[in-house]
CSV table of N, CA and C in Angstrom, one decimal:
chain,number,residue,atom,x,y,z
T,1,MET,N,18.5,12.1,19.2
T,1,MET,CA,17.2,13.0,19.3
T,1,MET,C,17.2,12.1,18.1
T,2,VAL,N,16.0,11.7,17.7
T,2,VAL,CA,15.5,11.5,16.5
T,2,VAL,C,14.6,12.5,15.6
T,3,GLN,N,14.3,12.2,14.6
T,3,GLN,CA,13.8,13.1,13.3
T,3,GLN,C,13.0,12.7,12.9
T,4,CYS,N,11.5,13.5,13.2
T,4,CYS,CA,10.1,12.6,12.6
T,4,CYS,C,10.2,12.7,11.2
T,5,GLU,N,9.6,11.4,10.9
T,5,GLU,CA,9.7,11.4,9.7
T,5,GLU,C,8.6,12.0,8.7
T,6,MET,N,8.0,12.5,9.4
T,6,MET,CA,7.5,13.4,8.2
T,6,MET,C,7.5,15.1,8.2
T,7,CYS,N,7.8,15.4,9.3
T,7,CYS,CA,7.9,16.9,9.4
T,7,CYS,C,9.6,17.3,9.8
T,8,GLY,N,10.0,16.2,10.1
T,8,GLY,CA,11.7,16.4,10.1
T,8,GLY,C,12.2,16.9,11.4
T,9,ALA,N,11.0,17.5,12.3
T,9,ALA,CA,11.4,18.3,13.5
T,9,ALA,C,12.0,17.1,14.4
T,10,ASP,N,12.7,17.6,15.3
T,10,ASP,CA,13.5,16.7,16.4
T,10,ASP,C,12.7,16.4,17.4
T,11,VAL,N,12.7,15.1,18.0
T,11,VAL,CA,11.7,14.1,18.6
T,11,VAL,C,12.6,13.1,19.4
T,12,PRO,N,12.6,13.9,21.0
T,12,PRO,CA,12.5,13.2,21.9
T,12,PRO,C,12.5,11.5,21.8
T,13,ASN,N,10.8,11.1,21.5
T,13,ASN,CA,10.4,10.1,22.2
T,13,ASN,C,9.0,10.1,20.9
T,14,PRO,N,9.8,9.5,19.9
T,14,PRO,CA,9.0,9.8,18.5
T,14,PRO,C,7.7,8.5,18.6
T,15,LYS,N,6.4,8.8,18.2
T,15,LYS,CA,5.5,7.7,18.0
T,15,LYS,C,5.5,6.9,17.1
T,16,THR,N,5.4,6.2,16.8
T,16,THR,CA,5.4,4.8,15.9
T,16,THR,C,3.7,4.7,15.2
T,17,VAL,N,3.5,5.4,13.9
T,17,VAL,CA,2.0,4.8,13.7
T,17,VAL,C,1.9,4.8,12.0
T,18,LYS,N,1.1,3.9,11.5
T,18,LYS,CA,0.8,3.8,10.3
T,18,LYS,C,0.4,4.4,9.9
T,19,VAL,N,0.6,4.8,8.2
T,19,VAL,CA,0.3,6.1,7.7
T,19,VAL,C,0.1,5.5,6.0
T,20,GLU,N,-1.6,5.1,5.5
T,20,GLU,CA,-1.4,4.3,4.5
T,20,GLU,C,-0.7,3.5,4.1
T,21,GLY,N,-0.6,2.5,5.3
T,21,GLY,CA,0.3,1.5,4.9
T,21,GLY,C,2.1,1.4,5.2
T,22,ALA,N,2.6,2.5,5.6
T,22,ALA,CA,3.9,2.8,6.5
T,22,ALA,C,4.3,2.8,7.7
T,23,GLU,N,4.8,2.5,8.1
T,23,GLU,CA,5.4,2.6,9.4
T,23,GLU,C,6.2,3.7,9.9
T,24,LEU,N,5.6,4.8,10.2
T,24,LEU,CA,6.6,5.8,10.6
T,24,LEU,C,6.8,6.0,12.1
T,25,ASP,N,8.0,6.7,12.4
T,25,ASP,CA,8.6,7.5,13.9
T,25,ASP,C,8.4,8.6,13.4
T,26,VAL,N,6.9,9.5,14.0
T,26,VAL,CA,7.0,10.5,14.1
T,26,VAL,C,6.5,11.7,15.7
T,27,CYS,N,6.3,12.6,15.5
T,27,CYS,CA,6.4,14.0,16.6
T,27,CYS,C,4.6,13.8,16.7
T,28,GLY,N,4.2,14.1,18.0
T,28,GLY,CA,3.0,14.3,18.4
T,28,GLY,C,2.2,14.6,17.5
T,29,ASP,N,2.4,15.8,17.0
T,29,ASP,CA,1.6,16.5,15.9
T,29,ASP,C,1.3,15.4,14.4
T,30,CYS,N,2.3,14.9,13.9
T,30,CYS,CA,2.3,13.8,12.8
T,30,CYS,C,1.5,12.8,13.4
T,31,ALA,N,1.3,12.7,14.7
T,31,ALA,CA,0.8,11.5,14.9
T,31,ALA,C,-0.7,11.1,14.6
T,32,ASP,N,-1.3,12.7,14.2
T,32,ASP,CA,-3.0,12.2,14.4
T,32,ASP,C,-3.1,11.5,12.5
T,33,PHE,N,-2.3,12.0,11.3
T,33,PHE,CA,-2.3,11.4,10.3
T,33,PHE,C,-2.2,9.5,10.5
T,34,GLY,N,-2.0,9.4,11.2
T,34,GLY,CA,-2.7,7.5,11.5
T,34,GLY,C,-2.8,6.6,12.5
T,35,THR,N,-2.5,5.9,12.4
T,35,THR,CA,-3.4,5.0,13.3
T,35,THR,C,-1.6,4.6,14.2
T,36,GLU,N,-1.7,4.7,15.6
T,36,GLU,CA,-1.0,4.5,16.3
T,36,GLU,C,-0.5,2.8,16.2
T,37,VAL,N,1.1,2.6,16.4
T,37,VAL,CA,1.4,1.4,16.1
T,37,VAL,C,2.1,1.4,17.5
T,38,GLU,N,2.3,0.0,18.3
T,38,GLU,CA,3.0,-0.3,19.5
T,38,GLU,C,4.4,-0.3,19.0
T,39,GLN,N,5.3,-0.6,19.9
T,39,GLN,CA,6.8,-0.7,19.4
T,39,GLN,C,7.0,-2.1,20.5
T,40,GLN,N,8.3,-2.8,19.9
T,40,GLN,CA,8.1,-4.6,20.0
T,40,GLN,C,8.8,-3.8,21.5
T,41,SER,N,9.1,-4.5,22.6
T,41,SER,CA,9.2,-4.5,23.9
T,41,SER,C,11.2,-4.7,23.5
T,42,SER,N,12.3,-4.0,23.7
T,42,SER,CA,13.3,-4.6,23.8
T,42,SER,C,14.1,-3.8,24.0
T,43,SER,N,15.2,-4.3,24.8
T,43,SER,CA,16.3,-3.5,25.5
T,43,SER,C,16.9,-2.8,24.4
T,44,THR,N,17.8,-3.2,22.8
T,44,THR,CA,18.1,-2.4,22.2
T,44,THR,C,16.7,-2.0,21.3
T,45,THR,N,17.0,-0.3,20.4
T,45,THR,CA,16.7,0.4,19.7
T,45,THR,C,16.5,-1.0,18.7
T,46,SER,N,15.4,-0.6,17.8
T,46,SER,CA,15.4,-1.6,16.9
T,46,SER,C,14.4,-0.8,15.7
T,47,THR,N,14.4,-1.3,14.5
T,47,THR,CA,13.0,-0.7,13.8
T,47,THR,C,12.4,-2.0,13.4
T,48,LYS,N,12.3,-2.8,13.8
T,48,LYS,CA,11.2,-3.7,14.0
T,48,LYS,C,10.1,-3.8,14.8
T,49,TYR,N,8.7,-3.9,14.5
T,49,TYR,CA,7.8,-3.4,15.4
T,49,TYR,C,7.2,-4.4,15.3
T,50,SER,N,6.3,-4.4,16.7
T,50,SER,CA,5.0,-5.6,16.7
T,50,SER,C,3.9,-4.7,17.8
T,51,THR,N,3.1,-4.6,17.6
T,51,THR,CA,1.7,-3.6,17.9
T,51,THR,C,1.3,-4.9,19.3
T,52,SER,N,1.7,-6.1,20.1
T,52,SER,CA,1.0,-6.3,21.2
T,52,SER,C,1.1,-6.0,22.5
T,53,SER,N,2.1,-5.5,22.4
T,53,SER,CA,3.2,-5.4,24.2
T,53,SER,C,3.7,-3.6,23.8
T,54,SER,N,3.0,-2.8,24.9
T,54,SER,CA,4.1,-1.6,25.1
T,54,SER,C,5.1,-1.8,25.1
T,55,SER,N,6.0,-0.2,25.0
T,55,SER,CA,7.5,-0.5,25.0
T,55,SER,C,8.1,0.1,25.9
T,56,GLY,N,6.7,0.4,27.3
T,56,GLY,CA,7.2,1.4,28.5
T,56,GLY,C,7.2,3.1,27.8
T,57,GLY,N,7.0,2.9,27.4
T,57,GLY,CA,7.3,5.0,26.8
T,57,GLY,C,6.6,5.8,27.6
T,58,SER,N,6.7,7.2,27.4
T,58,SER,CA,6.4,7.8,28.2
T,58,SER,C,5.0,8.7,27.6
T,59,SER,N,4.2,7.9,26.8
T,59,SER,CA,3.1,7.9,26.5
T,59,SER,C,1.9,8.1,27.5
T,60,GLY,N,1.6,8.8,27.9
T,60,GLY,CA,0.6,8.8,29.2
T,60,GLY,C,-0.8,8.1,29.2
T,61,SER,N,-1.7,8.4,27.9
T,61,SER,CA,-2.4,7.9,27.5
T,61,SER,C,-2.5,6.7,26.6
T,62,SER,N,-1.5,5.6,27.0
T,62,SER,CA,-1.9,4.3,26.5
T,62,SER,C,-2.5,3.5,26.6
T,63,GLY,N,-3.6,3.5,27.1
T,63,GLY,CA,-4.6,2.6,27.4
T,63,GLY,C,-4.6,1.5,28.1
T,64,GLY,N,-2.8,1.1,28.6
T,64,GLY,CA,-2.8,-0.1,29.2
T,64,GLY,C,-3.0,-1.5,27.7
T,65,SER,N,-2.5,-2.1,28.3
T,65,SER,CA,-2.2,-3.7,27.6
T,65,SER,C,-3.7,-4.5,28.2
T,66,SER,N,-4.4,-4.9,27.1
T,66,SER,CA,-5.6,-5.7,27.2
T,66,SER,C,-5.1,-7.0,27.0
T,67,GLY,N,-4.1,-7.6,27.6
T,67,GLY,CA,-3.7,-9.2,27.5
T,67,GLY,C,-2.6,-8.8,26.1
T,68,SER,N,-1.7,-10.2,26.5
T,68,SER,CA,-1.2,-10.5,25.4
T,68,SER,C,-1.6,-11.4,24.6
T,69,SER,N,-1.7,-10.7,23.3
T,69,SER,CA,-2.2,-11.6,21.9
T,69,SER,C,-0.6,-12.3,21.2
T,70,GLY,N,0.5,-12.3,21.7
T,70,GLY,CA,1.4,-12.3,21.2
T,70,GLY,C,1.5,-12.2,19.6
T,71,GLY,N,2.2,-10.9,19.4
T,71,GLY,CA,2.4,-10.6,18.2
T,71,GLY,C,1.6,-9.7,17.4
T,72,ARG,N,0.6,-9.9,17.8
T,72,ARG,CA,-1.0,-9.4,16.8
T,72,ARG,C,-0.3,-7.4,17.0
T,73,ARG,N,-0.5,-7.3,15.4
T,73,ARG,CA,-0.7,-5.6,15.4
T,73,ARG,C,-1.6,-5.3,15.3
T,74,ARG,N,-2.5,-4.0,15.1
T,74,ARG,CA,-3.4,-2.9,15.0
T,74,ARG,C,-3.7,-2.9,13.6
T,75,ARG,N,-4.6,-3.4,13.2
T,75,ARG,CA,-5.1,-3.4,11.8
T,75,ARG,C,-5.8,-2.2,11.2
T,76,ASP,N,-5.3,-1.8,10.2
T,76,ASP,CA,-6.4,-0.4,9.6
T,76,ASP,C,-6.7,-0.7,8.7
T,77,MET,N,-7.9,0.3,8.5
T,77,MET,CA,-8.5,0.5,7.1
T,77,MET,C,-7.9,-0.1,5.4
T,78,PHE,N,-6.5,0.2,5.5
T,78,PHE,CA,-6.0,-0.4,4.2
T,78,PHE,C,-5.3,-1.7,4.2
T,79,ASP,N,-4.9,-2.4,5.4
T,79,ASP,CA,-5.0,-3.7,5.5
T,79,ASP,C,-6.0,-4.7,4.6
T,80,GLU,N,-7.1,-4.2,5.0
T,80,GLU,CA,-8.3,-5.1,4.4
T,80,GLU,C,-8.3,-4.8,2.9
T,81,MET,N,-8.0,-3.3,2.3
T,81,MET,CA,-8.3,-3.5,0.9
T,81,MET,C,-7.8,-4.5,0.3
T,82,GLU,N,-8.3,-4.1,-1.3
T,82,GLU,CA,-7.3,-5.6,-2.1
T,82,GLU,C,-7.0,-4.4,-3.3
T,83,GLU,N,-5.7,-4.4,-3.9
T,83,GLU,CA,-5.1,-3.3,-4.7
T,83,GLU,C,-4.8,-4.0,-6.0
T,84,LEU,N,-4.9,-3.1,-7.1
T,84,LEU,CA,-4.8,-3.3,-8.3
T,84,LEU,C,-3.9,-4.4,-8.6
T,85,ALA,N,-3.7,-5.3,-9.3
T,85,ALA,CA,-3.2,-5.6,-9.9
T,85,ALA,C,-1.9,-4.8,-10.8
T,86,GLY,N,-0.3,-4.7,-10.4
T,86,GLY,CA,0.1,-4.1,-11.5
T,86,GLY,C,0.4,-4.1,-12.9
T,87,ASP,N,0.3,-5.5,-13.6
T,87,ASP,CA,0.0,-5.6,-14.2
T,87,ASP,C,-1.3,-6.5,-14.9
T,88,TYR,N,-2.2,-5.7,-14.4
T,88,TYR,CA,-3.6,-5.4,-14.8
T,88,TYR,C,-4.2,-5.5,-16.2
T,89,ASP,N,-3.3,-4.6,-16.8
T,89,ASP,CA,-3.4,-4.5,-18.3
T,89,ASP,C,-3.2,-5.7,-19.3
T,90,GLU,N,-2.2,-6.1,-18.6
T,90,GLU,CA,-1.8,-7.4,-19.6
T,90,GLU,C,-2.7,-8.8,-19.2
T,91,ARG,N,-2.6,-8.6,-18.1
T,91,ARG,CA,-3.8,-9.7,-17.2
T,91,ARG,C,-4.9,-9.9,-18.7
T,92,ILE,N,-5.5,-8.4,-18.6
T,92,ILE,CA,-7.0,-8.6,-19.3
T,92,ILE,C,-6.4,-8.8,-21.1
T,93,ARG,N,-5.3,-8.8,-21.8
T,93,ARG,CA,-5.2,-8.5,-22.8
T,93,ARG,C,-5.0,-10.3,-22.9
T,94,ASN,N,-4.3,-10.7,-22.2
T,94,ASN,CA,-3.7,-12.0,-22.4
T,94,ASN,C,-5.1,-13.0,-22.1
T,95,ALA,N,-6.1,-12.6,-21.5
T,95,ALA,CA,-7.0,-13.0,-21.2
T,95,ALA,C,-8.0,-13.1,-22.1
T,96,ARG,N,-7.8,-12.1,-22.9
T,96,ARG,CA,-9.2,-11.6,-23.8
T,96,ARG,C,-8.6,-12.1,-25.1
T,97,GLU,N,-7.3,-12.4,-25.5
T,97,GLU,CA,-6.8,-12.9,-26.4
T,97,GLU,C,-7.3,-14.7,-26.4
T,98,ALA,N,-7.0,-15.3,-25.6
T,98,ALA,CA,-6.7,-16.3,-25.0
T,98,ALA,C,-8.2,-17.0,-25.7
T,99,GLU,N,-9.1,-15.9,-25.2
T,99,GLU,CA,-10.5,-16.3,-25.6
T,99,GLU,C,-10.6,-16.0,-27.4
T,100,GLY,N,-10.3,-15.7,-28.3
T,100,GLY,CA,-10.0,-15.0,-29.4
T,100,GLY,C,-11.2,-14.0,-29.5
T,101,LEU,N,-11.1,-13.3,-28.2
T,101,LEU,CA,-12.4,-11.9,-28.7
T,101,LEU,C,-11.5,-10.6,-29.3
T,102,SER,N,-12.0,-10.2,-29.8
T,102,SER,CA,-11.7,-8.9,-30.1
T,102,SER,C,-11.8,-7.8,-29.0
T,103,GLN,N,-11.3,-6.7,-29.3
T,103,GLN,CA,-11.8,-5.4,-27.9
T,103,GLN,C,-13.1,-5.0,-28.2
T,104,GLU,N,-13.6,-4.8,-28.9
T,104,GLU,CA,-14.9,-4.8,-29.5
T,104,GLU,C,-15.8,-5.6,-29.2
T,105,GLU,N,-15.6,-6.8,-29.0
T,105,GLU,CA,-16.6,-8.3,-28.7
T,105,GLU,C,-16.6,-8.0,-27.4
T,106,LEU,N,-15.7,-8.0,-26.7
T,106,LEU,CA,-15.2,-8.2,-25.3
T,106,LEU,C,-16.3,-6.7,-24.7
T,107,ALA,N,-16.0,-5.6,-25.4
T,107,ALA,CA,-16.7,-4.9,-25.2
T,107,ALA,C,-17.9,-4.7,-24.7
T,108,ASP,N,-18.9,-5.4,-26.1
T,108,ASP,CA,-20.3,-5.8,-26.2
T,108,ASP,C,-20.7,-7.1,-25.1
T,109,ASP,N,-19.8,-7.5,-24.9
T,109,ASP,CA,-20.2,-8.3,-23.5
T,109,ASP,C,-20.4,-8.0,-22.1
T,110,LEU,N,-19.4,-7.2,-22.5
T,110,LEU,CA,-19.5,-6.0,-20.4
T,110,LEU,C,-20.7,-5.2,-20.9
T,111,ASN,N,-21.2,-4.3,-22.2
T,111,ASN,CA,-22.1,-3.5,-21.6
T,111,ASN,C,-21.2,-2.6,-21.8
T,112,GLU,N,-20.0,-2.6,-21.9
T,112,GLU,CA,-19.1,-1.2,-22.4
T,112,GLU,C,-18.6,-0.6,-23.5
T,113,LYS,N,-17.8,0.5,-23.4
T,113,LYS,CA,-17.7,0.8,-24.9
T,113,LYS,C,-16.3,0.4,-25.1
T,114,ALA,N,-15.8,0.5,-26.3
T,114,ALA,CA,-15.0,-0.3,-27.3
T,114,ALA,C,-13.6,0.0,-26.8
T,115,SER,N,-13.8,1.7,-26.0
T,115,SER,CA,-12.5,2.9,-25.6
T,115,SER,C,-12.4,2.4,-24.4
T,116,VAL,N,-13.2,1.6,-23.5
T,116,VAL,CA,-12.6,1.8,-22.1
T,116,VAL,C,-11.7,0.4,-21.8
T,117,ILE,N,-12.2,-0.5,-23.1
T,117,ILE,CA,-10.9,-2.3,-22.7
T,117,ILE,C,-9.9,-1.7,-23.5
T,118,ARG,N,-9.4,-0.3,-24.9
T,118,ARG,CA,-8.6,0.0,-25.2
T,118,ARG,C,-7.6,0.6,-23.7
T,119,LYS,N,-8.2,1.1,-23.5
T,119,LYS,CA,-7.4,2.0,-22.3
T,119,LYS,C,-7.3,1.2,-21.4
T,120,LEU,N,-7.7,0.2,-20.9
T,120,LEU,CA,-7.6,-0.8,-19.7
T,120,LEU,C,-6.5,-1.6,-20.2
T,121,GLU,N,-6.5,-1.8,-21.4
T,121,GLU,CA,-5.4,-2.4,-22.2
T,121,GLU,C,-3.9,-2.1,-22.0
T,122,ARG,N,-4.0,-1.0,-22.8
T,122,ARG,CA,-2.9,0.0,-22.5
T,122,ARG,C,-2.1,0.8,-21.3
T,123,GLY,N,-2.9,0.3,-20.1
T,123,GLY,CA,-2.5,0.7,-19.3
T,123,GLY,C,-3.0,1.9,-18.5
T,124,ALA,N,-4.0,3.0,-19.8
T,124,ALA,CA,-3.9,4.4,-19.4
T,124,ALA,C,-5.1,4.8,-18.4
T,125,SER,N,-5.8,4.1,-18.1
T,125,SER,CA,-6.9,4.3,-17.3
T,125,SER,C,-6.9,2.7,-16.1
T,126,LEU,N,-7.9,3.2,-15.4
T,126,LEU,CA,-7.9,1.7,-14.4
T,126,LEU,C,-9.6,1.6,-14.4
T,127,PRO,N,-9.7,0.5,-13.7
T,127,PRO,CA,-10.9,0.6,-14.1
T,127,PRO,C,-12.0,0.5,-12.9
T,128,SER,N,-13.2,0.9,-13.1
T,128,SER,CA,-13.7,1.2,-11.9
T,128,SER,C,-13.9,-0.3,-11.4
T,129,ASP,N,-14.8,0.0,-10.0
T,129,ASP,CA,-14.8,-1.6,-9.2
T,129,ASP,C,-16.2,-2.3,-9.3
T,130,ASP,N,-17.3,-1.6,-10.9
T,130,ASP,CA,-18.2,-1.8,-11.9
T,130,ASP,C,-17.2,-3.0,-12.4
T,131,VAL,N,-16.6,-2.5,-13.6
T,131,VAL,CA,-15.6,-2.4,-14.7
T,131,VAL,C,-15.0,-3.5,-14.1
T,132,ARG,N,-14.5,-3.7,-13.3
T,132,ARG,CA,-12.8,-4.5,-12.8
T,132,ARG,C,-14.1,-6.1,-12.8
T,133,GLU,N,-15.0,-5.6,-11.3
T,133,GLU,CA,-15.6,-7.5,-11.6
T,133,GLU,C,-16.3,-7.8,-12.4
T,134,LYS,N,-16.6,-7.1,-13.3
T,134,LYS,CA,-17.6,-7.4,-15.1
T,134,LYS,C,-16.3,-8.2,-15.9
T,135,VAL,N,-14.9,-7.5,-15.8
T,135,VAL,CA,-14.0,-8.1,-16.6
T,135,VAL,C,-13.4,-9.6,-16.5
T,136,GLU,N,-13.2,-9.2,-14.1
T,136,GLU,CA,-12.9,-10.6,-14.0
T,136,GLU,C,-14.0,-11.9,-14.0
T,137,LYS,N,-14.5,-11.6,-13.9
T,137,LYS,CA,-16.0,-12.6,-14.3
T,137,LYS,C,-16.2,-13.3,-15.8
T,138,ARG,N,-16.3,-12.3,-16.8
T,138,ARG,CA,-16.2,-12.7,-18.0
T,138,ARG,C,-15.1,-13.1,-18.6
T,139,LEU,N,-14.0,-12.9,-18.0
T,139,LEU,CA,-12.9,-13.8,-18.6
T,139,LEU,C,-11.8,-14.9,-17.5
T,140,GLY,N,-12.8,-14.7,-16.2
T,140,GLY,CA,-12.0,-15.4,-15.5
T,140,GLY,C,-10.6,-15.2,-15.0
T,141,ILE,N,-10.5,-14.2,-14.5
T,141,ILE,CA,-9.1,-13.9,-14.0
T,141,ILE,C,-9.3,-13.2,-12.6
T,142,VAL,N,-8.4,-12.7,-12.0
T,142,VAL,CA,-8.6,-12.0,-11.0
T,142,VAL,C,-7.6,-10.6,-11.0
T,143,LEU,N,-7.9,-9.4,-11.1
T,143,LEU,CA,-7.1,-8.5,-11.4
T,143,LEU,C,-6.8,-8.0,-9.8
T,144,THR,N,-6.7,-8.3,-8.8
T,144,THR,CA,-6.8,-7.8,-7.6
T,144,THR,C,-5.0,-8.1,-6.7
T,145,GLU,N,-4.8,-7.6,-5.7
T,145,GLU,CA,-3.9,-8.4,-5.3
T,145,GLU,C,-4.1,-8.1,-3.5
T,146,SER,N,-4.2,-9.2,-2.6
T,146,SER,CA,-4.5,-8.1,-1.0
T,146,SER,C,-3.9,-6.9,-0.8
T,147,GLY,N,-4.6,-6.5,-0.1
T,147,GLY,CA,-3.6,-5.6,0.4
T,147,GLY,C,-3.0,-5.9,1.5
T,148,ASP,N,-2.9,-6.8,1.8
T,148,ASP,CA,-2.4,-6.9,3.6
T,148,ASP,C,-0.6,-7.8,3.3
T,149,THR,N,0.8,-6.8,2.8
T,149,THR,CA,1.5,-7.5,2.3
T,149,THR,C,2.7,-8.0,3.8
T,150,SER,N,2.0,-7.6,5.2
T,150,SER,CA,2.9,-8.3,6.2
T,150,SER,C,4.2,-7.7,6.1
T,151,ASP,N,3.7,-6.2,5.6
T,151,ASP,CA,4.9,-5.3,5.9
T,151,ASP,C,6.3,-6.0,5.4
T,152,GLU,N,6.8,-7.0,4.6
T,152,GLU,CA,7.6,-7.6,4.4
T,152,GLU,C,8.5,-6.3,3.2
T,153,GLU,N,7.6,-6.3,2.4
T,153,GLU,CA,8.3,-5.4,1.2
T,153,GLU,C,9.1,-4.2,1.2
T,154,TRP,N,8.2,-3.8,2.9
T,154,TRP,CA,8.9,-2.4,2.9
T,154,TRP,C,9.9,-2.4,4.6
T,155,SER,N,10.5,-4.2,4.6
T,155,SER,CA,11.5,-4.1,5.6
T,155,SER,C,12.8,-4.3,4.4
T,156,SER,N,14.0,-3.5,5.3
T,156,SER,CA,15.1,-3.8,4.6
T,156,SER,C,15.8,-4.8,5.7
T,157,GLU,N,17.6,-4.9,5.5
T,157,GLU,CA,18.3,-5.2,5.9
T,157,GLU,C,19.0,-4.2,6.4
T,158,SER,N,19.0,-3.0,5.6
T,158,SER,CA,20.3,-2.4,6.2
T,158,SER,C,19.6,-1.3,7.3
T,159,ASP,N,20.3,-0.8,7.9
T,159,ASP,CA,19.7,-0.2,9.0
T,159,ASP,C,19.5,1.2,8.4
T,160,SER,N,18.2,2.0,8.4
T,160,SER,CA,18.3,3.2,7.9
T,160,SER,C,17.4,4.1,8.9
T,161,ALA,N,17.3,3.8,10.2
T,161,ALA,CA,16.9,4.4,11.1
T,161,ALA,C,17.4,6.3,11.5
T,162,GLY,N,16.9,6.6,11.4
T,162,GLY,CA,17.3,8.0,11.3
T,162,GLY,C,17.0,8.7,10.5
T,163,LEU,N,17.1,8.6,9.0
T,163,LEU,CA,16.8,8.8,7.9
T,163,LEU,C,15.3,9.2,7.5
T,164,THR,N,14.9,10.3,6.9
T,164,THR,CA,13.7,10.9,6.5
T,164,THR,C,13.6,10.8,5.2
T,165,LEU,N,12.4,10.4,4.3
T,165,LEU,CA,12.6,10.9,2.8
T,165,LEU,C,13.4,11.7,2.3
T,166,GLY,N,13.5,13.0,3.2
T,166,GLY,CA,14.3,14.0,2.5
T,166,GLY,C,15.7,14.0,2.5
T,167,ASP,N,16.0,12.6,3.3
T,167,ASP,CA,17.5,12.2,3.2
T,167,ASP,C,17.9,11.8,1.9
T,168,LYS,N,16.7,10.6,1.4
T,168,LYS,CA,17.0,10.1,0.4
T,168,LYS,C,16.8,10.9,-0.9
T,169,VAL,N,15.7,11.8,-0.8
T,169,VAL,CA,15.9,12.6,-2.4
T,169,VAL,C,16.5,13.6,-2.9
T,170,ARG,N,16.8,13.3,-4.3
T,170,ARG,CA,17.8,13.8,-4.6
T,170,ARG,C,17.2,15.0,-5.5
T,171,ARG,N,17.6,15.7,-4.6
T,171,ARG,CA,16.7,17.6,-5.3
T,171,ARG,C,17.7,18.3,-6.6
T,172,LYS,N,16.8,18.8,-7.5
T,172,LYS,CA,16.7,19.5,-8.5
T,172,LYS,C,18.1,20.7,-8.3
T,173,GLY,N,19.3,20.3,-9.1
T,173,GLY,CA,20.6,21.3,-8.7
T,173,GLY,C,21.7,20.1,-7.8
T,174,ASP,N,21.3,19.3,-6.9
T,174,ASP,CA,22.4,18.7,-6.2
T,174,ASP,C,23.0,18.3,-7.4
T,175,ASP,N,24.4,18.1,-6.9
T,175,ASP,CA,25.8,17.3,-7.5
T,175,ASP,C,25.8,16.1,-7.3
T,176,SER,N,25.5,16.0,-6.3
T,176,SER,CA,25.8,14.5,-5.4
T,176,SER,C,24.8,13.1,-6.1
């Protein structure tokens, strides 16, 4: 029997759902928190997923196959979002310095306060969409990364099926 990766309950037939970009095997109650992903049909249990064909599970309301589109998965709103790059602060600082501008001069050009530029370059605050667009246009840089990472950064060579986040977390007071 498998454990729900959200609540830890024992589940005989877990559903695979995508919650904020991560695919999880969950119980029926926790499935409401994400978008259901169809499992790849296979004779062995696998942790790799596809969304085009149903695995023939006992989900009575599985709307049927609407044609085999060959490996395409259902997309959710997080696939379309652009994420702020992890090094956005360095990108801003390097581009500003390359143009020979001070923080105050850049702030004047963008019609923003100099403190906003200082906080952005320290990584102390995230830019609003409006400020991000102005900085990108003025400095000729890109501060975002595509939200669709095709799940490669989440995959693992080791078989971690059956583990939940709780299995990986070291709690205060644990000796191991």
